[in-house]
mmCIF file of C-alpha atoms in Angstrom:
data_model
loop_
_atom_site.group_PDB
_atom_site.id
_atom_site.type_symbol
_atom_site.label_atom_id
_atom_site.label_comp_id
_atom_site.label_asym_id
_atom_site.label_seq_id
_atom_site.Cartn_x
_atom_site.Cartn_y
_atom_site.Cartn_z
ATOM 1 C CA UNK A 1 0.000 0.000 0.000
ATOM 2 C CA UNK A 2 1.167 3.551 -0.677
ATOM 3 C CA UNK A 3 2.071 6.038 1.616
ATOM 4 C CA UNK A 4 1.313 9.389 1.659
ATOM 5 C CA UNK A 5 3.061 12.185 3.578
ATOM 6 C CA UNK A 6 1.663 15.544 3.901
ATOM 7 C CA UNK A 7 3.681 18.859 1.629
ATOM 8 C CA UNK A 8 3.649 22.129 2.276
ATOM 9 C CA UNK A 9 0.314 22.233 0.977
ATOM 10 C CA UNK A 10 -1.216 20.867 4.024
ATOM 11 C CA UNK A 11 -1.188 24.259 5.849
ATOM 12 C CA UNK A 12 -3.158 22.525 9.054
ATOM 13 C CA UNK A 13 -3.328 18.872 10.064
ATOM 14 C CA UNK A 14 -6.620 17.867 10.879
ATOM 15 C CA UNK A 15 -7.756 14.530 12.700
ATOM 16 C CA UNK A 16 -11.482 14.797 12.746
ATOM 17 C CA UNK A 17 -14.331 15.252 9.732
ATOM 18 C CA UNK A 18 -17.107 12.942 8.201
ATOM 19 C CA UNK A 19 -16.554 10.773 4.988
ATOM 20 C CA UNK A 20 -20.069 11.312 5.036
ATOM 21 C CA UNK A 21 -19.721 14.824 4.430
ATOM 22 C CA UNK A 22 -16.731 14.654 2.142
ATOM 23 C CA UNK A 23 -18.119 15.747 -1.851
ATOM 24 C CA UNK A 24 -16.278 13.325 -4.312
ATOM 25 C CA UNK A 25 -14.028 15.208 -6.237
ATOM 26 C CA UNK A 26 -12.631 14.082 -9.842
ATOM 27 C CA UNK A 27 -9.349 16.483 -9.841
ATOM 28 C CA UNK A 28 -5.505 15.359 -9.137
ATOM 29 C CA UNK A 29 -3.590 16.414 -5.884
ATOM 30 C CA UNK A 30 -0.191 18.039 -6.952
ATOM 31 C CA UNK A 31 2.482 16.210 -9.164
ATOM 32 C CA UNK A 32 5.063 18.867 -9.152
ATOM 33 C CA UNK A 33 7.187 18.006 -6.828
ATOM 34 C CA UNK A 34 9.058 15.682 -8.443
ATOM 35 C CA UNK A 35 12.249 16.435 -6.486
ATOM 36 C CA UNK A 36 10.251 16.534 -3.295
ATOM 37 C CA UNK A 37 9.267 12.898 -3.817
ATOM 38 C CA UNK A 38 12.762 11.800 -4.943
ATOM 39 C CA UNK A 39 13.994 13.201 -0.890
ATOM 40 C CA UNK A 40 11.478 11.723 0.970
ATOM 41 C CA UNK A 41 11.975 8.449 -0.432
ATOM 42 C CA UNK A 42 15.546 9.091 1.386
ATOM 43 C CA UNK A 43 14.316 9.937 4.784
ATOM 44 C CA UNK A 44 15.738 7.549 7.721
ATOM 45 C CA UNK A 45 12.287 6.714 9.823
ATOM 46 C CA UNK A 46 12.478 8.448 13.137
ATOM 47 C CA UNK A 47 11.986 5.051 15.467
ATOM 48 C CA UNK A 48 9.109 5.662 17.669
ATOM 49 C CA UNK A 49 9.639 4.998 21.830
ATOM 50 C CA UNK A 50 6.076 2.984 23.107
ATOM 51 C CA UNK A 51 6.075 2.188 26.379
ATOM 52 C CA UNK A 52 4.700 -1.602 26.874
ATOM 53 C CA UNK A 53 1.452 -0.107 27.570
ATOM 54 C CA UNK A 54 1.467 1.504 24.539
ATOM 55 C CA UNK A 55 0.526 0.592 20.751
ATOM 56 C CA UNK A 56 0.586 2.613 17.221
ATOM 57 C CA UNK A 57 -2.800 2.768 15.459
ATOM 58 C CA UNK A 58 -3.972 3.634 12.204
ATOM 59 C CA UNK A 59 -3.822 1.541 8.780
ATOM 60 C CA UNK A 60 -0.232 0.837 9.003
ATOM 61 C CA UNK A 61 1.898 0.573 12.078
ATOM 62 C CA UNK A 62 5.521 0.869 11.899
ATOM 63 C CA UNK A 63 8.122 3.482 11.564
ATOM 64 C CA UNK A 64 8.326 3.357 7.842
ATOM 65 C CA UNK A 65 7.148 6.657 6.109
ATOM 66 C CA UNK A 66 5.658 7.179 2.613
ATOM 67 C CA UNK A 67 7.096 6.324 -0.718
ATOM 68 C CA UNK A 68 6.799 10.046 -1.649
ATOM 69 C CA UNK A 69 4.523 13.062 -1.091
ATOM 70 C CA UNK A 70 2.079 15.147 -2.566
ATOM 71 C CA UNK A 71 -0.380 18.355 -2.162
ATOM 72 C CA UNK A 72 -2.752 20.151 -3.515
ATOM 73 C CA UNK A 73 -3.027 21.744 -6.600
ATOM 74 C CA UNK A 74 -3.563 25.190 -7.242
ATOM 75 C CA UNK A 75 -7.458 25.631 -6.369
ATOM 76 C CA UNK A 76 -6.833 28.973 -4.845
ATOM 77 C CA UNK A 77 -6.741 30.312 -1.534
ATOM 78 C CA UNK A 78 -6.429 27.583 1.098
ATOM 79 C CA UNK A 79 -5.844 29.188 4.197
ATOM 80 C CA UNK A 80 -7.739 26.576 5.670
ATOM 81 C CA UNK A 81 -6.604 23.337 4.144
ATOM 82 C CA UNK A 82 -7.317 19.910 6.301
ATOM 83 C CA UNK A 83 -6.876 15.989 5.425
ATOM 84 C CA UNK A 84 -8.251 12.900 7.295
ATOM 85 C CA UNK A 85 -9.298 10.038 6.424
ATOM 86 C CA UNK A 86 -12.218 8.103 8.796
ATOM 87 C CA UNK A 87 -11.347 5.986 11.882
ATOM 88 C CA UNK A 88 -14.469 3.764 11.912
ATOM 89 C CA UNK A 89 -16.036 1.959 15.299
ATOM 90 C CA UNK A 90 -14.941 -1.415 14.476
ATOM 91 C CA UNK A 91 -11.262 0.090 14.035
ATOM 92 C CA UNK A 92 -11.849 1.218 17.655
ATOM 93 C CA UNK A 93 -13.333 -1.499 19.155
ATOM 94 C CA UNK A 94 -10.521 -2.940 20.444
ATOM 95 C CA UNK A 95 -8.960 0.510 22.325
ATOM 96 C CA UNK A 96 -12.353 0.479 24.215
ATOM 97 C CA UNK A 97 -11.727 2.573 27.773
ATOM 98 C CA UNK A 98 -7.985 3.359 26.292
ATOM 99 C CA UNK A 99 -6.276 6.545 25.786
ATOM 100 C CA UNK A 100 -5.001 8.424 22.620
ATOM 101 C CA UNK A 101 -1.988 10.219 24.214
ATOM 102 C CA UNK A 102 0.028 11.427 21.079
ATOM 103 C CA UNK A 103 -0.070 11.779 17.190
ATOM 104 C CA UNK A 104 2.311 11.116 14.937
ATOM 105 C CA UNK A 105 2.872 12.182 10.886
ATOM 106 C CA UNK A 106 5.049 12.058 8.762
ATOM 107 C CA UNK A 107 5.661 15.229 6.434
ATOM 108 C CA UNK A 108 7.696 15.968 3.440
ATOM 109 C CA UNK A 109 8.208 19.712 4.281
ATOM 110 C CA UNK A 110 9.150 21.590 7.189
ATOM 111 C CA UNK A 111 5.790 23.639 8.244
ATOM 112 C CA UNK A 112 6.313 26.793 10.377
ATOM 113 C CA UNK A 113 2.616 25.979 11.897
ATOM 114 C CA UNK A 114 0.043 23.441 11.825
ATOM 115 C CA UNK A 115 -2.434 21.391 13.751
ATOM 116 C CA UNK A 116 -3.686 17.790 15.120
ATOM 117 C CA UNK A 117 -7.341 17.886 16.119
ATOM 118 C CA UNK A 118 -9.860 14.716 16.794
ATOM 119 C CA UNK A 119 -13.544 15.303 16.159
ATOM 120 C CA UNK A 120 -15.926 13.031 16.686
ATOM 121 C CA UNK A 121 -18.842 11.745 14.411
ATOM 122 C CA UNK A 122 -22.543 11.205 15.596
ATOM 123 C CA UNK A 123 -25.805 10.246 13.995
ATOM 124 C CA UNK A 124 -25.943 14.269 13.105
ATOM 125 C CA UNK A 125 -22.807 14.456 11.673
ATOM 126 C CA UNK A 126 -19.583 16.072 13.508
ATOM 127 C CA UNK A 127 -19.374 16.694 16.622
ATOM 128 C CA UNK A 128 -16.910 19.638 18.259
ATOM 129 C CA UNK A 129 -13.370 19.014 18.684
ATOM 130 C CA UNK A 130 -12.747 16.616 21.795
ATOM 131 C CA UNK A 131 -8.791 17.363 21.112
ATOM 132 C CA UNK A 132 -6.573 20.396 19.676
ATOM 133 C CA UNK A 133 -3.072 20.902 19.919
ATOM 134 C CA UNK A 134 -1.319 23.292 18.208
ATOM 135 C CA UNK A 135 2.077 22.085 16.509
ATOM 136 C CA UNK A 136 4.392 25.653 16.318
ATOM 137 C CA UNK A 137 6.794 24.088 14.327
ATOM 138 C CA UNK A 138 7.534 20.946 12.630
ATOM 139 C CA UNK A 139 10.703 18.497 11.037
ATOM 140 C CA UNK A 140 10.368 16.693 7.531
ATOM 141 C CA UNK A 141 10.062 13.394 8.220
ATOM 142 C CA UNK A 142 8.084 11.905 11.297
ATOM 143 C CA UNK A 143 6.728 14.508 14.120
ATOM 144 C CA UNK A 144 4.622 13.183 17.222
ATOM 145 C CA UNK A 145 2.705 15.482 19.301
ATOM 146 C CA UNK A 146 1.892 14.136 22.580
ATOM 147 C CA UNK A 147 -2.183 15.704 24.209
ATOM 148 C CA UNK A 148 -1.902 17.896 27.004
ATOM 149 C CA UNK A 149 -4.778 15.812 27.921
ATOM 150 C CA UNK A 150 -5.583 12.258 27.114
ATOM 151 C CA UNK A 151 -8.297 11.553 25.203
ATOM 152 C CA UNK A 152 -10.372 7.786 26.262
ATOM 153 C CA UNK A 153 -11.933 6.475 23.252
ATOM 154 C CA UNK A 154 -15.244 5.150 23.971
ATOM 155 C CA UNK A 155 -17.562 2.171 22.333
ATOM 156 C CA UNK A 156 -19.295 2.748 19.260
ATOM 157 C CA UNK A 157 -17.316 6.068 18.559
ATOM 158 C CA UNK A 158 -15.949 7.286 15.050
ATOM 159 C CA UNK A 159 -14.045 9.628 14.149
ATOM 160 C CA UNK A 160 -10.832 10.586 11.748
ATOM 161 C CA UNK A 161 -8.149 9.786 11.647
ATOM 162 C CA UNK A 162 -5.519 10.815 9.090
ATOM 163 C CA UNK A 163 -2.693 7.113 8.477
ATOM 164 C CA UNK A 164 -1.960 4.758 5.927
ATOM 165 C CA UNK A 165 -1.684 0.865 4.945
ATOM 166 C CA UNK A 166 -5.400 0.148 3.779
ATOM 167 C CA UNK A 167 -6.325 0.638 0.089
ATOM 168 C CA UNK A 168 -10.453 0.844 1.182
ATOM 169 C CA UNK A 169 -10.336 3.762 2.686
ATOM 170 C CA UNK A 170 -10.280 7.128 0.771
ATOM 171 C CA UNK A 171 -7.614 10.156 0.912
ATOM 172 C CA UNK A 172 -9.880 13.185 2.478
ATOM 173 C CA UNK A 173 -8.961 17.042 2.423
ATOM 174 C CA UNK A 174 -10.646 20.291 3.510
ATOM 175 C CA UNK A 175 -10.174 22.725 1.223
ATOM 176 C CA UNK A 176 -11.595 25.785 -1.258
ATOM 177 C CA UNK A 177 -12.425 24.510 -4.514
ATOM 178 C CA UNK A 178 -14.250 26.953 -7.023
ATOM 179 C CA UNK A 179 -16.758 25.183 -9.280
ATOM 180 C CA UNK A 180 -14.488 26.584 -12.200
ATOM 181 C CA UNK A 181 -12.155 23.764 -11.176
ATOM 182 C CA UNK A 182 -14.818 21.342 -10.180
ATOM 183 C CA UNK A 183 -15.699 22.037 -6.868
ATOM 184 C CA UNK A 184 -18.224 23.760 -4.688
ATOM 185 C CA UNK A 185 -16.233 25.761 -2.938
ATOM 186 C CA UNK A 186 -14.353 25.444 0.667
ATOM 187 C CA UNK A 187 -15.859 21.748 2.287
ATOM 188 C CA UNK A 188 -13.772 18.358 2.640
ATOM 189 C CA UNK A 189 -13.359 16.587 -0.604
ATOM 190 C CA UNK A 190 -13.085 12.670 -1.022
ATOM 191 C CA UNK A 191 -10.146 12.124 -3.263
ATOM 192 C CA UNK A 192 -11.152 8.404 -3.428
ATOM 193 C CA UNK A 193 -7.878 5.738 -2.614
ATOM 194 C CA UNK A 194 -6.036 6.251 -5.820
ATOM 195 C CA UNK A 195 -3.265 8.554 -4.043
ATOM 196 C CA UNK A 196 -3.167 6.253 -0.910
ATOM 197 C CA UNK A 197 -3.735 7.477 2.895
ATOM 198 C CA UNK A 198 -1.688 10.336 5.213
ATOM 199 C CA UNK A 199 1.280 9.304 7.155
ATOM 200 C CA UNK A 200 -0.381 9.404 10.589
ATOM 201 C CA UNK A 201 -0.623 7.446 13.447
ATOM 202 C CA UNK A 202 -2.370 7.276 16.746
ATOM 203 C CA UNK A 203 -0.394 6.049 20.249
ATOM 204 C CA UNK A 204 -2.823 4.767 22.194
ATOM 205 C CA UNK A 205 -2.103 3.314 25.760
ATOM 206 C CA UNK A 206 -3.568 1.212 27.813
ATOM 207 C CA UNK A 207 -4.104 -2.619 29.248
ATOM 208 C CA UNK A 208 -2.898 -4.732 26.444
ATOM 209 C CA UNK A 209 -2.897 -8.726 26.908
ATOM 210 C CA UNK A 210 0.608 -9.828 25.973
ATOM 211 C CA UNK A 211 -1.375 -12.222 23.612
ATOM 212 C CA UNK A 212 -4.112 -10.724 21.886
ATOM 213 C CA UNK A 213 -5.321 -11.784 17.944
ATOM 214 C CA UNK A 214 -9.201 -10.561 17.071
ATOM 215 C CA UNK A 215 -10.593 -12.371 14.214
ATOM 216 C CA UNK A 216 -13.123 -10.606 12.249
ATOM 217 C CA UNK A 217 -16.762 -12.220 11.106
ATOM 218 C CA UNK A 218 -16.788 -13.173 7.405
ATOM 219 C CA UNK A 219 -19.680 -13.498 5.062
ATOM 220 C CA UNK A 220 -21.756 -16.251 4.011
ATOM 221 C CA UNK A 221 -19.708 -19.336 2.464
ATOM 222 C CA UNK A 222 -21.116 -22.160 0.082
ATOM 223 C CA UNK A 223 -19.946 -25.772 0.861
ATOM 224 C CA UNK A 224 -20.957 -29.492 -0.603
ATOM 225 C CA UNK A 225 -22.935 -32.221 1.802
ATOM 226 C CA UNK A 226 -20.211 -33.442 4.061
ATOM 227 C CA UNK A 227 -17.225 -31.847 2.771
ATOM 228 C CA UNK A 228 -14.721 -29.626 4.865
ATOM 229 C CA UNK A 229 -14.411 -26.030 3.339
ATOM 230 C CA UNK A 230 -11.780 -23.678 4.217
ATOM 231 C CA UNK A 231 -12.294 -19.944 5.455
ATOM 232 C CA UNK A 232 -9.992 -17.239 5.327
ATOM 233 C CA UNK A 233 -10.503 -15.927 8.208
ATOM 234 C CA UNK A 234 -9.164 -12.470 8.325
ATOM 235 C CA UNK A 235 -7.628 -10.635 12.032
ATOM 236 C CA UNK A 236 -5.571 -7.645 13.767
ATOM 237 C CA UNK A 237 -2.754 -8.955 15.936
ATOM 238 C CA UNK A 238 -2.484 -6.675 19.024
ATOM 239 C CA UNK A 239 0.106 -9.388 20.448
ATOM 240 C CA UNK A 240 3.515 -8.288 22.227
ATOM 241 C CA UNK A 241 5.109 -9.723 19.070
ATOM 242 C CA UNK A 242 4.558 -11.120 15.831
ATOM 243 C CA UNK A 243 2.211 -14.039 14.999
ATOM 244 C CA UNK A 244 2.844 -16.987 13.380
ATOM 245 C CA UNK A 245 1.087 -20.112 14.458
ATOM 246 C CA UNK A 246 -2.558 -19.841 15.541
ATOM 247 C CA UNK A 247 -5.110 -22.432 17.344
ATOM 248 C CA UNK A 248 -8.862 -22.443 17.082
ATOM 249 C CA UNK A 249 -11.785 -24.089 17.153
ATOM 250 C CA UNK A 250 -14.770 -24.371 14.818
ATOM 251 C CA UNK A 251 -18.087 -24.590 15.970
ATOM 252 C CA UNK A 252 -21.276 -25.572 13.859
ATOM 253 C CA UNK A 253 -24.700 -24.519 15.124
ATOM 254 C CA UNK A 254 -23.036 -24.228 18.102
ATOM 255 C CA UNK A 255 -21.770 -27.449 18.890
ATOM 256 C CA UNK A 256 -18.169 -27.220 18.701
ATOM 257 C CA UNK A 257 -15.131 -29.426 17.022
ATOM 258 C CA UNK A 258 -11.629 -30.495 17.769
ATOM 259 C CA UNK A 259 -8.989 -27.529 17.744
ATOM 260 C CA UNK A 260 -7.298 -27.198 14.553
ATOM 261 C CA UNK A 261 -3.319 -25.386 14.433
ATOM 262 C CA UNK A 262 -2.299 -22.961 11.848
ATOM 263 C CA UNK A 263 0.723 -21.960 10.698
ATOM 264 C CA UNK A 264 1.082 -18.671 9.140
ATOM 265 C CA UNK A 265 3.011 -18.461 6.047
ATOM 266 C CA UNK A 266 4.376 -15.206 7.062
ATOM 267 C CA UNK A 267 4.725 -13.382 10.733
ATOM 268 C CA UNK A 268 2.076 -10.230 11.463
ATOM 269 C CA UNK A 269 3.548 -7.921 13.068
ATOM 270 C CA UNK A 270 1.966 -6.225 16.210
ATOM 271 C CA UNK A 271 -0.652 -3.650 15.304
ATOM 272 C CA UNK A 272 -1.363 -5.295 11.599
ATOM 273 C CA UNK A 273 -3.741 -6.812 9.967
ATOM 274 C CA UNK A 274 -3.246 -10.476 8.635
ATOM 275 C CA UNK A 275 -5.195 -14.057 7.916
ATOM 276 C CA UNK A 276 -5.296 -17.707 8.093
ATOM 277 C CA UNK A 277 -7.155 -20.645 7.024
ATOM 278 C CA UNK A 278 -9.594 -22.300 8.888
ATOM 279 C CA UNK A 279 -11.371 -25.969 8.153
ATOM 280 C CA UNK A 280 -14.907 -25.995 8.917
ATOM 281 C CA UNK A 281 -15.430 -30.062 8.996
ATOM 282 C CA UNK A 282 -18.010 -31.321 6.671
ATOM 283 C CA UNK A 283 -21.903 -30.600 7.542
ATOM 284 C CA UNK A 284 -23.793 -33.771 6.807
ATOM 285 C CA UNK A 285 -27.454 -31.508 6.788
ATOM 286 C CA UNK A 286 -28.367 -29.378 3.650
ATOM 287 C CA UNK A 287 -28.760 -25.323 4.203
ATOM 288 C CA UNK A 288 -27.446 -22.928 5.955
ATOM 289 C CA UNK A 289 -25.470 -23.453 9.193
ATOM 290 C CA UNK A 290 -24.146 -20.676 11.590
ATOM 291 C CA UNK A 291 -20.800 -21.521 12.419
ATOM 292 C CA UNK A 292 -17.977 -19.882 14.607
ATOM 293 C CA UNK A 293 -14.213 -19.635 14.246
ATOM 294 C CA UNK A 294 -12.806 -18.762 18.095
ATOM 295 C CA UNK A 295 -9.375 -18.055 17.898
ATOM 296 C CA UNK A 296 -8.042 -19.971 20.899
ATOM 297 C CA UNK A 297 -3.992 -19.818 20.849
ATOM 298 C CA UNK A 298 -1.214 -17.110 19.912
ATOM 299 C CA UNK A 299 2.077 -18.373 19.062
ATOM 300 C CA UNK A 300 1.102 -21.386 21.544
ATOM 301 C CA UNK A 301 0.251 -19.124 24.625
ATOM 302 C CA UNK A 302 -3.568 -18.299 25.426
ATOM 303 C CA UNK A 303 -5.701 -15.693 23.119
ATOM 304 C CA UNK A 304 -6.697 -13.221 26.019
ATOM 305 C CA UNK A 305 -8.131 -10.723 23.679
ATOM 306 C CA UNK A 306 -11.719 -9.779 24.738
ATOM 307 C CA UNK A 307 -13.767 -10.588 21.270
ATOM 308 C CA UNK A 308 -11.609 -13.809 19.789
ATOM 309 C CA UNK A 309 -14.996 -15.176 17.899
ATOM 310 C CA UNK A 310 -15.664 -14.872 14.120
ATOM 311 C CA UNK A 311 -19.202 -15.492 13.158
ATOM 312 C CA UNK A 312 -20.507 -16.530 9.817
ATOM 313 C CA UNK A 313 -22.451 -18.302 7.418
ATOM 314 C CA UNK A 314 -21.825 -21.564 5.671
ATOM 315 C CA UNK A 315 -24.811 -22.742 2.966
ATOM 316 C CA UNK A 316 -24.396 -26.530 2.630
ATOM 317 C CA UNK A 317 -25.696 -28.009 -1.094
ATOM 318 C CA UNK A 318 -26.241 -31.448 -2.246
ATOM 319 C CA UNK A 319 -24.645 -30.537 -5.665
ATOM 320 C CA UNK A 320 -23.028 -27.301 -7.309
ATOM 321 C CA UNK A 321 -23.305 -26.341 -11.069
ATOM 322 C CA UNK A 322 -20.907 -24.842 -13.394
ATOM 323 C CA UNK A 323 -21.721 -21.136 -13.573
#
């Protein structure tokens, strides 16, 4: 996944907005800085210091910045230029009762001033700012602003969030577009994923298991009278340390089955996303079937985290036909 880090462009960094709000916008961010790009491609990562309390969030998590950097092109006057992308609930979920205690981002030009703000989202759009902190000055390369005040994330909260690593999620920027250039004035703008996400992550502290892999639920799955089918079973490792060997056990309409071992063919690192196969045993009954995939061992040692279930569907058919 590309990287993005933020140019000179970005006058203020801004954590907070609604995708739901953001206009789509057809235009191209700014390719002139060829030379720009060539330097940042250069820059040594500035290592970050977590205490083990402490983990990086966002769509990637390690130290590595962008491939190269970008801004905006020459709408006009953008005094007030922004970019975030959306932190959604089910990213949260597991930093329930935890606190955001710093940002970090990654830029590709010094900025005499700028800004790191959270702002929640509700069912009536945004919220006001829960956090602002002013940033008087700034280093190319990574920059990490620790909150006067901590914020706790709470259940069921969204908000922005402005990182990288996941190509679903769309590049979002506040700024002044005149309809001459396709836009409807100043009002965040959804640049879609084509340019790839911010260089911006969260650290977040709080009680972390030393073992601790959430699977997520997948959809519905078609499967032959009594033949095993495999799942990819997709997860976020918030472990002490890289996974690679998983145990877990499969249950069908509740009743469970044997525990089945995994190997990973290659280690996820703490704070990233990753997947494994799972065998759901053959189902001897035609229809569908609500099965479970509990995630039960990490790297041999107990799963403590506190949602380790994946829930699904598998439809069980007597025959299948070429489509």
């Amino acid at each position: 996944m590309r990287k993005t880090l933020l140019s000179l462009f970005a006058l203020v960094l801004t954590l907070g907005a609604s995708a739901q709000k953001a206009t789509p916008f057809s235009g191209h961010l700014d390719r002139s800085l060829e030379a720009a790009q060539q330097r940042v491609v250069t820059l040594a990562p500035k290592k970050v210091d977590l205490q083990d309390n402490q983990r990086l969030v966002g769509y990637y998590t390690t130290d590595e910045l962008a491939q190269y950097g970008l801004g905006l092109a020459s709408f006009g006057a953008n005094d007030n230029c922004k970019a975030a992308i959306d932190l959604t609930p089910d990213m949260l979920e597991p930093y329930d009762g935890m606190k955001v205690v710093a940002i970090r981002f990654g830029l590709c030009y010094k900025l005499d001033k700028s800004r790191v703000f959270i702002t929640p989202i509700t069912n009536q759009g945004l919220g006001l700012d829960v956090v602002s902190e002013n940033v008087p000055s700034t280093v190319k390369g990574w920059n990490t602003v620790t909150l006067s005040k901590p914020y706790v994330i709470s259940k069921n909260q969204e908000f922005f969030v402005v990182e990288s690593g996941r190509t679903d999620m769309p590049l979002l920027m506040f700024t002044n577009i005149s309809e001459a250039n396709g836009g409807q004035g100043e009002g965040w703008y959804n640049f879609g994923t084509g340019e790839g996400n911010l260089s911006i992550q969260l650290v977040v502290e709080g009680n972390f298991p030393d073992y601790n892999v959430i699977p997520s639920n997948f959809n519905l799955v078609s499967a032959l009278v009594d033949t095993d089918v495999e799942l990819s079973v997709d997860f976020f490792n918030n472990s002490k340390e890289a996974v690679s060997q998983l145990d877990y056990v499969v249950s069908v309409d509740g009743v469970a089955t044997d525990e089945q071992h995994a190997n990973l063919e290659k280690a996820v690192a703490t704070g990233a996303n990753g997947s494994f196969s799972a065998i759901v045993p053959g189902i001897a009954k035609v229809g569908k079937h609500n099965v479970t995939v509990e995630v039960t061992k990490v790297n041999g040692h107990d799963d403590l985290a506190a949602n380790k279930v994946a829930k699904g569907v598998v439809a069980v058919a007597k025959t299948t036909y070429p489509s």
